[in-house]
Amino acid sequence: MPTYSASEISSLGGDRETALIAGDGGLQFVNKLRFSITGIGAGLAWLAFGLSCLRWPDIGDWPRTEAVAYTAFAIAGGIAIATTAQAALGKFGDGVQRRAPWLFALGVFLTLWELATAKFGWLPLPFFPPPQSIVEVYTDDLPKLLDSAFASVKLQLGGYFIGAVVGFLTGVSIGWSRLAGYWVHPILRFIGPLPATAWLPIAFFTFPSAWSASTFLIALATGFPVTVLTWSGVASVSTAYYDVARTLGAKPSFLVTKVAIPAALPHVFVGLFMGLGASFAVLVVAEMIGVKAGLGFYLQWAQGWASYNNMYAALIVMSLLCSGAITLLFKVRDRLLVWQKGVVKW
Amino acid sequence: MLDRPTTIAPDILEVSDVGKIYQASNGPVEALRSVNLTIRKGEFVCLLGASGCGKSTLLRIVAGFETATMGSVTMYGFPVDKPGPDRGMVFQDYALFPWLTVRDNIGFGPKHRRLATKLVSELTDKFMAMVGLTAFADRYPHQLSGGMKQRVAIARVLSNDTDVLLMDEPFGALDALTRSKLQEELVEIWRTTGLTVIFVTHSVEEAVMLADRVIVMSAGPGRIDCEIEVDLPRPRDVASPEFNALRREVTQKLTSHIAGSRGKAADS
Ligand SMILES: Nc1ncnc2c1ncn2[C@@H]1O[C@H](COP(=O)(O)OP(=O)(O)OP(=O)(O)O)[C@@H](O)[C@H]1O
Ligand SMILES: [Mg+2]
């Protein structure tokens, strides 16, 4: 039976050996404790961040410095405990352990950032706010930020949904019907490549509200790639599938719904991804220019007041939302396209 | 019905005077010329011929994918003008629906005939068992070997209550061992179901192994050159002298036509 000394274990960050020693539960738990170098390192990095907040006086007026420092200490302790008791904590412990190198890097980055901005002013100040001033936005300006995020999500969801549905239906019909292709294809070629933002001035004049104009533009930006890729997906379906389906007695409507669309789905998702990216861009521009709400508007407003910490805070929220949307789309795709081999994991 | 000797079985399919001209970009291609063929119910017929002699074309016309330029195909006396569930096709490259599991591929036909859900799953289970894939019911095609894929393709046609099974070099892409295993299974299925099979191949051995009747085709333009009855009892033994005699005879017929068509091509 192998025995492990502490030094052997600590040389392997991710050692997950579970000691199965018969005896009382306490002993068993103690035997599950393993020091992990990366875990301790990450804890120390966050500790350093907290200390760097307290060690030197701020060169500006930031009320959240102490709170940030104590939060950093708590995080440092949490990381150290979670990685040490990893075996006992199950999935959560594993998750923290796996992310320990990243947590370490993050701690180091925050420490350097803190020093370079709040303490020694190596970076010019209004443009590079310290961490505590960004945290301050989340604690003091949260309602406004949440309102903005909510407005953005609402606008984006509506426009994207309309664009995706219309694009999908258009793509299927021009891929399937010669007549639809004849009439829609030239229009698509004429209008599609135009950046949706080029429509901004016209859209804001012709639509009854800035909100409906923006919804239209987001739908347009989404619709074009979805249409083109759905169309190419439907057009590239192997004729053998149609042949088989017809010998199995499928009617034309079945050929569309049960053969053409499932076979084209991988292409459709590429279109949906491209549309998502394009629509984010339109969303932000539309909010900055016309809609008086949303994260784009918040950014614009913060810039007007030269409050760069608000801008960074909004950017972080925006990035989380966009990334979340893409993750969601990947999740949907992974569910629908389990039959495809070798799909990319996001 | 099954004990009735095949010689007096009714005709099921009649190909009369069929010709096919493809309009290719570099001018018309005559793929078939005055092909006449009668298939009896329950018969196992192999179409044998060199590459390009129009075997696939003939099969696709029978299936209803292509229309004959001349002549007609009738089934039970009714003209064939479009694909239908009475004529099921199995392709060399399987053409399984990659987005459906084994079970759903096999159940595709019954489901689309709007049979009751219970009946669909009964049919599916029955034919899945017949081709020995019950354990792989929930796999997707990309997770199957070539032999398994072809089994699924066969079961997919069978579950659809087909009368005539059309097979275009179905085992061409398989290794020798899998191929002979599937040949055995196919013969077994054919015997138990009373199907009519039209099987395209360019392997003489495969044709003699499987068929009641081998139809030898020749190219330039594609036509039927002769028919050879295979009267050997099943299961057939590849090593037996009778089998080899027949194989030699068929090979001779085949090569003489190839030589003949070459000669003609040189003349013109
Ligand atoms: N869609 C098409 N357009 C033009 N010519 C075609 C087409 N399909 C087949 N042909 C031609 O018709 C002839 C017969 O083709 P076919 O595919 O029926 O031959 P085959 O006997 O099945 O050959 P193989 O054993 O290689 O599959 C060939 O000369 C081929 O080039
Ligand atoms: Mg062929």
Tab-separated table of C-alpha atoms in Angstrom, chain A residues 237-251 253-255 257-265 335-342, chain B residues 60 63-65 82-89 91 93-100 105 108-114 140-142 156-157 160:
chain	number	residue	atom	x	y	z
A	237	VAL	CA	-27.853	18.935	-48.740
A	238	SER	CA	-26.847	15.742	-50.511
A	239	THR	CA	-29.478	14.710	-53.064
A	240	ALA	CA	-29.092	11.148	-51.814
A	241	TYR	CA	-30.963	12.142	-48.649
A	242	TYR	CA	-33.869	13.429	-50.701
A	243	ASP	CA	-33.794	10.283	-52.854
A	244	VAL	CA	-33.911	8.068	-49.796
A	245	ALA	CA	-36.647	10.089	-48.178
A	246	ARG	CA	-38.726	9.944	-51.336
A	247	THR	CA	-38.411	6.173	-51.605
A	248	LEU	CA	-39.536	6.073	-47.990
A	249	GLY	CA	-42.666	7.885	-49.037
A	250	ALA	CA	-41.925	11.392	-47.786
A	251	LYS	CA	-43.989	14.235	-49.237
A	253	SER	CA	-43.340	19.241	-46.995
A	254	PHE	CA	-41.634	16.416	-45.153
A	255	LEU	CA	-38.552	16.779	-47.310
A	257	THR	CA	-38.894	19.814	-42.405
A	258	LYS	CA	-37.379	16.380	-41.920
A	259	VAL	CA	-34.494	16.374	-44.377
A	260	ALA	CA	-33.497	19.819	-45.631
A	261	ILE	CA	-33.687	21.642	-42.310
A	262	PRO	CA	-31.963	19.082	-40.083
A	263	ALA	CA	-29.254	18.570	-42.682
A	264	ALA	CA	-28.741	22.339	-42.967
A	265	LEU	CA	-28.709	22.963	-39.218
A	335	ARG	CA	-28.071	19.865	-27.748
A	336	LEU	CA	-29.434	20.022	-31.273
A	337	LEU	CA	-26.334	18.792	-33.049
A	338	VAL	CA	-25.282	15.868	-30.871
A	339	TRP	CA	-25.222	13.842	-34.052
A	340	GLN	CA	-22.324	15.861	-35.449
A	341	LYS	CA	-18.862	14.652	-34.683
A	342	GLY	CA	-16.036	16.930	-33.698
B	60	ARG	CA	-32.480	4.681	-60.767
B	63	ALA	CA	-36.601	3.454	-58.491
B	64	GLY	CA	-38.248	6.452	-60.140
B	65	PHE	CA	-35.392	8.915	-59.564
B	82	LYS	CA	-41.813	8.606	-59.271
B	83	PRO	CA	-40.120	7.087	-56.239
B	84	GLY	CA	-42.354	5.226	-53.843
B	85	PRO	CA	-42.200	3.090	-50.757
B	86	ASP	CA	-42.917	-0.041	-52.810
B	87	ARG	CA	-39.403	0.226	-54.255
B	88	GLY	CA	-36.775	0.763	-51.589
B	89	MET	CA	-33.217	1.739	-52.471
B	91	PHE	CA	-26.956	2.939	-51.820
B	93	ASP	CA	-22.531	5.068	-49.508
B	94	TYR	CA	-25.443	4.216	-47.173
B	95	ALA	CA	-27.020	7.697	-47.262
B	96	LEU	CA	-28.169	7.331	-43.667
B	97	PHE	CA	-29.592	10.481	-42.137
B	98	PRO	CA	-26.708	11.576	-39.900
B	99	TRP	CA	-29.001	13.553	-37.600
B	100	LEU	CA	-31.078	10.509	-36.675
B	105	ASN	CA	-33.352	6.044	-39.267
B	108	PHE	CA	-38.262	7.057	-40.703
B	109	GLY	CA	-40.580	5.440	-43.256
B	110	PRO	CA	-43.216	4.062	-40.865
B	111	LYS	CA	-43.266	7.333	-38.969
B	112	HIS	CA	-43.866	9.319	-42.122
B	113	ARG	CA	-46.656	7.048	-43.159
B	114	ARG	CA	-48.246	8.275	-39.936
B	140	TYR	CA	-25.675	8.025	-34.505
B	141	PRO	CA	-24.435	6.943	-37.939
B	142	HIS	CA	-20.978	8.454	-37.454
B	156	ARG	CA	-34.660	1.240	-43.065
B	157	VAL	CA	-36.002	-0.031	-46.390
B	160	ASN	CA	-41.143	0.416	-44.897
